[in-house]
Amino acid sequence: MRSAIVGALLGATLAIPAVAQETGDPVAGESEFRKCRACHMIQDASGTDIVKGGATGPNLWNIIGAPIAEEEGYRYGDGLLAAKAANPDLVWTEEEMIAYVTDPTVWVREKSGDDSARSKMTFKLNRNQADLAAYLTTVSPDAPAE
């Protein structure tokens, strides 16, 4: 009887997903985005500024769900272009955004398969990445429903 109970509990435990993806807080992410404004803006398709910011990096309006390196007129770095070439169907998801902002160069190297590839983005977000990704989803009307 005891082994049957242990077996049932073990089976139930294995049926639970190992680790659920951290869900971010979009309100906290909006505050976190202040760190990104030096290089990035969020401007909707009609030209309305959602968040005024720099133009060093691409506009992040509708980024979640969009293919990587796709903003019209933005000049992407070789590393991100190599990642796109190696993964032509890759889109920005919250998970990909979390990995990218944690260490952009590591992400570019993993996605491109080139150990010498570099990202133009040198800033690394050491915490609250899931919050930032959740916020970017709120300004991405074409983001897929999760």
PDB file of C-alpha atoms in Angstrom, residues 10-116:
ATOM      1  CA  LEU A  10       5.773  10.538  -7.684  1.00  0.00           C
ATOM      2  CA  GLY A  11       3.644  10.222 -10.823  1.00  0.00           C
ATOM      3  CA  ALA A  12       1.648  13.321  -9.896  1.00  0.00           C
ATOM      4  CA  THR A  13       4.839  15.265  -9.204  1.00  0.00           C
ATOM      5  CA  LEU A  14       6.322  14.349 -12.576  1.00  0.00           C
ATOM      6  CA  ALA A  15       3.161  15.527 -14.311  1.00  0.00           C
ATOM      7  CA  ILE A  16       3.689  19.087 -12.999  1.00  0.00           C
ATOM      8  CA  PRO A  17       5.832  21.287 -15.265  1.00  0.00           C
ATOM      9  CA  ALA A  18       9.352  21.643 -13.898  1.00  0.00           C
ATOM     10  CA  VAL A  19       9.527  25.424 -13.605  1.00  0.00           C
ATOM     11  CA  ALA A  20       6.925  27.853 -14.775  1.00  0.00           C
ATOM     12  CA  GLN A  21       8.180  30.932 -16.635  1.00  0.00           C
ATOM     13  CA  GLU A  22       8.222  33.907 -14.319  1.00  0.00           C
ATOM     14  CA  THR A  23       5.315  36.230 -14.992  1.00  0.00           C
ATOM     15  CA  GLY A  24       6.244  39.858 -14.944  1.00  0.00           C
ATOM     16  CA  ASP A  25       4.413  42.872 -13.600  1.00  0.00           C
ATOM     17  CA  PRO A  26       3.756  45.338 -16.442  1.00  0.00           C
ATOM     18  CA  VAL A  27       3.329  48.278 -14.030  1.00  0.00           C
ATOM     19  CA  ALA A  28       6.767  47.616 -12.542  1.00  0.00           C
ATOM     20  CA  GLY A  29       8.073  47.072 -16.086  1.00  0.00           C
ATOM     21  CA  GLU A  30       6.878  50.514 -17.159  1.00  0.00           C
ATOM     22  CA  SER A  31       9.002  51.969 -14.382  1.00  0.00           C
ATOM     23  CA  GLU A  32      11.895  49.689 -15.383  1.00  0.00           C
ATOM     24  CA  PHE A  33      11.668  51.016 -18.947  1.00  0.00           C
ATOM     25  CA  ARG A  34      13.105  54.325 -17.703  1.00  0.00           C
ATOM     26  CA  LYS A  35      16.527  52.690 -18.005  1.00  0.00           C
ATOM     27  CA  CYS A  36      15.837  51.989 -21.682  1.00  0.00           C
ATOM     28  CA  ARG A  37      14.652  55.481 -22.668  1.00  0.00           C
ATOM     29  CA  ALA A  38      18.159  56.784 -23.249  1.00  0.00           C
ATOM     30  CA  CYS A  39      18.280  54.640 -26.401  1.00  0.00           C
ATOM     31  CA  HIS A  40      14.701  53.512 -27.131  1.00  0.00           C
ATOM     32  CA  MET A  41      11.370  55.188 -27.664  1.00  0.00           C
ATOM     33  CA  ILE A  42       7.911  53.742 -27.883  1.00  0.00           C
ATOM     34  CA  GLN A  43       5.986  55.459 -30.659  1.00  0.00           C
ATOM     35  CA  ASP A  44       2.816  53.941 -32.069  1.00  0.00           C
ATOM     36  CA  ALA A  45       2.059  53.419 -35.750  1.00  0.00           C
ATOM     37  CA  SER A  46       0.334  56.811 -36.022  1.00  0.00           C
ATOM     38  CA  GLY A  47       3.448  58.606 -34.709  1.00  0.00           C
ATOM     39  CA  THR A  48       2.098  59.248 -31.210  1.00  0.00           C
ATOM     40  CA  ASP A  49       4.774  59.046 -28.523  1.00  0.00           C
ATOM     41  CA  ILE A  50       3.872  56.538 -25.836  1.00  0.00           C
ATOM     42  CA  VAL A  51       7.286  57.000 -24.211  1.00  0.00           C
ATOM     43  CA  LYS A  52       9.665  59.642 -25.505  1.00  0.00           C
ATOM     44  CA  GLY A  53      13.199  58.397 -25.729  1.00  0.00           C
ATOM     45  CA  GLY A  54      16.303  58.128 -27.810  1.00  0.00           C
ATOM     46  CA  ALA A  55      16.675  56.864 -31.342  1.00  0.00           C
ATOM     47  CA  THR A  56      19.971  55.045 -30.833  1.00  0.00           C
ATOM     48  CA  GLY A  57      18.007  51.810 -30.514  1.00  0.00           C
ATOM     49  CA  PRO A  58      14.910  50.794 -32.456  1.00  0.00           C
ATOM     50  CA  ASN A  59      11.398  51.885 -31.548  1.00  0.00           C
ATOM     51  CA  LEU A  60       9.926  49.226 -29.251  1.00  0.00           C
ATOM     52  CA  TRP A  61       6.264  49.727 -30.190  1.00  0.00           C
ATOM     53  CA  ASN A  62       4.701  46.356 -31.029  1.00  0.00           C
ATOM     54  CA  ILE A  63       8.000  44.516 -30.423  1.00  0.00           C
ATOM     55  CA  ILE A  64       6.554  41.432 -28.697  1.00  0.00           C
ATOM     56  CA  GLY A  65       5.363  39.104 -31.448  1.00  0.00           C
ATOM     57  CA  ALA A  66       7.414  40.878 -34.116  1.00  0.00           C
ATOM     58  CA  PRO A  67      10.243  39.199 -36.031  1.00  0.00           C
ATOM     59  CA  ILE A  68      13.688  40.134 -34.773  1.00  0.00           C
ATOM     60  CA  ALA A  69      15.556  42.907 -36.587  1.00  0.00           C
ATOM     61  CA  GLU A  70      12.512  44.044 -38.562  1.00  0.00           C
ATOM     62  CA  GLU A  71      11.985  47.740 -37.836  1.00  0.00           C
ATOM     63  CA  GLU A  72      11.910  49.589 -41.124  1.00  0.00           C
ATOM     64  CA  GLY A  73      14.782  52.030 -41.489  1.00  0.00           C
ATOM     65  CA  TYR A  74      16.718  50.964 -38.385  1.00  0.00           C
ATOM     66  CA  ARG A  75      20.308  49.888 -38.972  1.00  0.00           C
ATOM     67  CA  TYR A  76      20.829  46.715 -36.944  1.00  0.00           C
ATOM     68  CA  GLY A  77      24.251  45.438 -35.944  1.00  0.00           C
ATOM     69  CA  ASP A  78      25.921  42.492 -37.615  1.00  0.00           C
ATOM     70  CA  GLY A  79      25.362  40.251 -34.576  1.00  0.00           C
ATOM     71  CA  LEU A  80      21.599  40.669 -34.560  1.00  0.00           C
ATOM     72  CA  LEU A  81      21.476  40.314 -38.341  1.00  0.00           C
ATOM     73  CA  ALA A  82      23.449  37.057 -38.051  1.00  0.00           C
ATOM     74  CA  ALA A  83      20.976  35.829 -35.418  1.00  0.00           C
ATOM     75  CA  LYS A  84      18.120  36.682 -37.791  1.00  0.00           C
ATOM     76  CA  ALA A  85      19.829  34.911 -40.697  1.00  0.00           C
ATOM     77  CA  ALA A  86      20.272  31.788 -38.563  1.00  0.00           C
ATOM     78  CA  ASN A  87      16.662  31.980 -37.279  1.00  0.00           C
ATOM     79  CA  PRO A  88      14.550  33.671 -39.964  1.00  0.00           C
ATOM     80  CA  ASP A  89      11.264  32.799 -38.237  1.00  0.00           C
ATOM     81  CA  LEU A  90      12.327  33.929 -34.750  1.00  0.00           C
ATOM     82  CA  VAL A  91      10.024  36.481 -33.142  1.00  0.00           C
ATOM     83  CA  TRP A  92      10.360  38.448 -29.951  1.00  0.00           C
ATOM     84  CA  THR A  93       8.496  36.695 -27.171  1.00  0.00           C
ATOM     85  CA  GLU A  94       8.623  37.668 -23.539  1.00  0.00           C
ATOM     86  CA  GLU A  95      11.041  34.783 -22.974  1.00  0.00           C
ATOM     87  CA  GLU A  96      13.355  35.888 -25.801  1.00  0.00           C
ATOM     88  CA  MET A  97      13.228  39.497 -24.597  1.00  0.00           C
ATOM     89  CA  ILE A  98      14.105  38.432 -21.050  1.00  0.00           C
ATOM     90  CA  ALA A  99      17.113  36.478 -22.331  1.00  0.00           C
ATOM     91  CA  TYR A 100      18.193  39.317 -24.637  1.00  0.00           C
ATOM     92  CA  VAL A 101      18.067  42.124 -22.068  1.00  0.00           C
ATOM     93  CA  THR A 102      19.835  39.936 -19.503  1.00  0.00           C
ATOM     94  CA  ASP A 103      22.904  39.712 -21.756  1.00  0.00           C
ATOM     95  CA  PRO A 104      22.472  40.842 -25.359  1.00  0.00           C
ATOM     96  CA  THR A 105      25.843  39.562 -26.591  1.00  0.00           C
ATOM     97  CA  VAL A 106      25.349  36.094 -25.095  1.00  0.00           C
ATOM     98  CA  TRP A 107      21.881  35.960 -26.690  1.00  0.00           C
ATOM     99  CA  VAL A 108      23.236  37.021 -30.101  1.00  0.00           C
ATOM    100  CA  ARG A 109      26.022  34.432 -29.896  1.00  0.00           C
ATOM    101  CA  GLU A 110      23.593  31.656 -28.967  1.00  0.00           C
ATOM    102  CA  LYS A 111      21.096  32.569 -31.682  1.00  0.00           C
ATOM    103  CA  SER A 112      23.653  33.182 -34.430  1.00  0.00           C
ATOM    104  CA  GLY A 113      25.912  30.252 -33.568  1.00  0.00           C
ATOM    105  CA  ASP A 114      28.893  32.627 -33.869  1.00  0.00           C
ATOM    106  CA  ASP A 115      31.028  32.827 -30.733  1.00  0.00           C
ATOM    107  CA  SER A 116      32.523  36.117 -31.889  1.00  0.00           C
TER     108      SER A 116
END
